[in-house]
C-alpha atoms as one frame of an Amber mdcrd trajectory, in Angstrom:
protein
 -20.852  17.988   1.599 -18.242  15.347   1.949 -15.337  15.906  -0.579 -13.286
  12.704   0.467 -10.163  13.938  -1.163  -9.157  16.445  -3.878  -6.410  14.176
  -5.352  -7.806  12.290  -8.402  -5.959   8.982  -7.579  -6.914   8.958  -3.924
 -10.590  10.094  -4.678 -11.157   7.296  -7.358  -9.484   4.711  -5.105 -11.593
   5.370  -2.230 -14.907   6.075  -3.839 -14.772   4.150  -7.103 -16.432   7.085
  -8.648 -15.444   9.651 -11.418 -13.153  12.435 -10.302 -13.956  14.570 -13.278
 -17.791  14.129 -12.564 -17.133  15.084  -8.938 -15.335  18.272  -9.934 -18.240
  19.078 -12.321 -20.653  18.617  -9.479 -18.601  20.986  -7.260 -18.594  23.749
  -9.820 -22.397  23.271 -10.551 -23.150  23.555  -6.726 -20.935  26.656  -6.458
 -22.596  28.370  -9.410 -26.256  27.510  -8.732 -26.476  27.450  -4.927 -23.557
  29.765  -3.822 -20.690  29.343  -1.615 -22.208  30.802   1.560 -24.954  28.078
   1.420 -22.558  25.082   1.071 -20.830  23.450   3.956 -17.880  21.462   2.707
 -16.355  18.600   4.818 -12.711  17.811   4.486 -11.945  14.446   6.029  -8.724
  12.912   7.282  -9.285   9.249   6.229  -7.138   6.477   7.867  -4.650   5.026
   5.252  -5.917   7.211   2.397  -4.425  10.714   3.246  -2.156  12.472   5.595
  -2.892  15.669   7.629  -0.648  17.549   5.058  -2.916  16.079   2.233  -5.961
  17.307   4.119  -4.431  20.819   4.466  -3.841  20.916   0.807  -7.458  19.796
   0.106  -8.563  22.656   2.372  -6.529  25.120   0.324  -7.684  23.818  -3.042
 -11.420  24.140  -1.960 -10.760  27.592  -0.647  -9.096  28.848  -3.810 -12.014
  27.363  -5.836 -14.355  29.652  -4.049 -15.837  27.722  -1.085 -15.980  29.543
   2.159 -17.621  27.292   4.737 -14.951  24.527   4.965 -14.476  22.140   7.906
 -11.656  19.545   8.539 -12.496  16.378  10.555 -11.313  12.916  11.316 -13.216
  10.172   9.477 -14.819   7.341  11.468 -13.982   4.008  10.033 -17.107   2.340
   8.676 -16.244  -1.032  10.302 -16.535   0.551  13.737 -20.301   1.080  13.162
 -22.660  -1.657  14.427 -24.694  -1.829  11.189 -23.155  -1.381   7.764 -24.160
  -2.703   4.425 -22.444  -5.615   2.608 -21.518  -3.113  -0.173 -19.884  -0.792
   2.315 -17.937  -3.653   3.921 -16.687  -4.843   0.388 -15.758  -1.324  -0.598
 -13.905  -0.849   2.649 -11.929  -4.169   2.165 -11.112  -3.395  -1.390  -9.890
   0.015  -0.387  -7.768  -1.215   2.641  -6.216  -3.993   0.396  -5.129  -1.550
  -2.358  -3.974   1.099   0.141  -1.887  -1.591   2.109  -0.329  -2.942  -1.078
   0.597   0.491  -2.292   1.981   1.400   1.103   4.114  -1.753   1.226   5.486
  -1.077  -2.295   6.442   2.517  -1.486   7.926   1.317   1.813   9.971  -1.304
   0.135  11.530   1.450  -2.217  11.849   4.286   0.272  12.862   2.379   3.410
  14.615  -0.781   2.111  15.933  -0.598  -1.376  17.158   3.040  -1.298  18.545
   2.904   2.265  20.146  -0.677   2.247  23.030  -0.252  -0.208  23.546  -3.941
  -1.073  19.941  -4.232  -2.324  19.311  -3.463  -6.062  15.717  -4.671  -6.748
  12.616  -6.581  -5.247   9.803  -8.819  -6.584   6.625  -9.602  -4.740   4.906
 -13.018  -4.959   1.358 -13.161  -3.656  -0.304 -16.477  -2.707  -4.022 -17.484
  -2.758  -5.982 -16.798   0.461  -6.371 -20.549   1.177  -2.586 -20.903   1.836
  -1.145 -20.311   5.136   1.374 -17.851   3.641   0.506 -14.518   2.003   3.447
 -12.868   0.516   7.141 -13.622  -0.365   9.439 -10.805  -0.945  12.412 -11.604
  -3.218  15.383  -9.192  -2.989  18.261  -9.033  -5.435  21.539  -7.945  -3.873
  25.113  -6.948  -5.049  26.974 -10.313  -5.128  29.999  -8.514  -3.521  28.034
  -8.663  -0.196  27.765 -12.465  -0.358  29.497 -12.881   3.060  27.041 -10.454
   4.913  23.745 -12.157   3.908  22.754 -13.147   7.399  22.939  -9.576   8.792
  21.372  -8.236   5.543  18.466 -10.633   5.971  17.877  -9.654   9.672  17.854
  -5.967   8.783  15.275  -6.554   5.912  12.989  -8.618   8.202  13.242  -5.807
  10.877  12.220  -3.254   8.309   9.297  -5.165   7.094   8.175  -5.849  10.569
   8.030  -2.030  11.147   5.968  -1.721   8.013   3.557  -4.452   8.921   3.152
  -3.229  12.547   2.240   0.169  11.037  -0.507  -1.424   8.995  -1.661  -3.741
  11.701  -0.883  -6.847   9.602   0.436 -10.299  10.902   3.836 -11.357   9.883
   2.869 -13.952   7.141   5.676 -13.420   4.663   8.886 -14.866   3.505  12.141
 -13.077   2.705  14.350 -14.562   0.147  17.766 -13.238  -1.098  19.133 -13.711
  -4.615  22.153 -12.216  -6.407  21.286  -9.430  -8.868  19.679 -10.480 -12.168
  19.209 -14.072 -10.866  15.559 -14.072 -11.861  16.201 -12.457 -15.284  17.726
 -15.096 -17.394  17.761 -15.289 -21.146  15.632 -18.451 -21.258  12.201 -18.594
 -22.677  10.608 -19.190 -19.348   8.155 -16.323 -18.573   8.911 -14.155 -15.432
   6.294 -15.748 -13.200   7.667 -19.181 -13.924  11.222 -17.931 -13.161  10.021
 -16.790  -9.700   8.270 -20.036  -9.031  11.389 -21.863 -10.080  13.421 -19.919
  -7.683  11.035 -20.474  -4.942  10.912 -24.212  -5.424  14.578 -24.450  -5.363
  14.726 -22.686  -2.022  12.144 -24.457   0.024  14.510 -25.115   2.896  15.681
 -21.616   2.915  12.154 -20.262   2.971  11.033 -22.324   6.015  14.030 -20.990
   7.972  13.030 -17.382   7.260   9.278 -17.741   7.848   8.065 -15.286  10.394
   5.226 -16.241  12.613   2.834 -13.805  14.325
């Protein structure tokens, strides 16, 4: 039996199934079949969990009563020669969500927290038919106005590390704005404020475009 992951969020993200139903099925099997007759597989799934997560999954299953537990590395389905369209779509949906979550966490932990002048960020996604994918808008402390070039270089370097880790091409912009620039008291909704800001900085965006 393949458990995927014992964390509710990760389990439902990867399987699109009910975590509570999954737990009920585990309990039913344990009570009706017996732990000695059930072989439980605990996978390390790329971009879903870490080896620390897998070890914790192992301990949870062990404390639940299972005795035959095996940890293994998951083979990504797109490496198989024949896979269904449904499997391919599920794989793509999972990777998209996992990548987006990873990027957001990375922005907070490796850029916003560690680079003092930066106070907030916004992400603008573009339709697939456009040649650009994402624009990252960073709000900075205005006292650092004279150091924007070096600040920009540092942000770009960090984002490249993130994209390299995920195996993504560098199809993004980086834009810097003074803190609260996008949060005016006008009646324009937030998305329109971002679009307005981007339109005003077309020249700046072209200079900052990173090509793969």
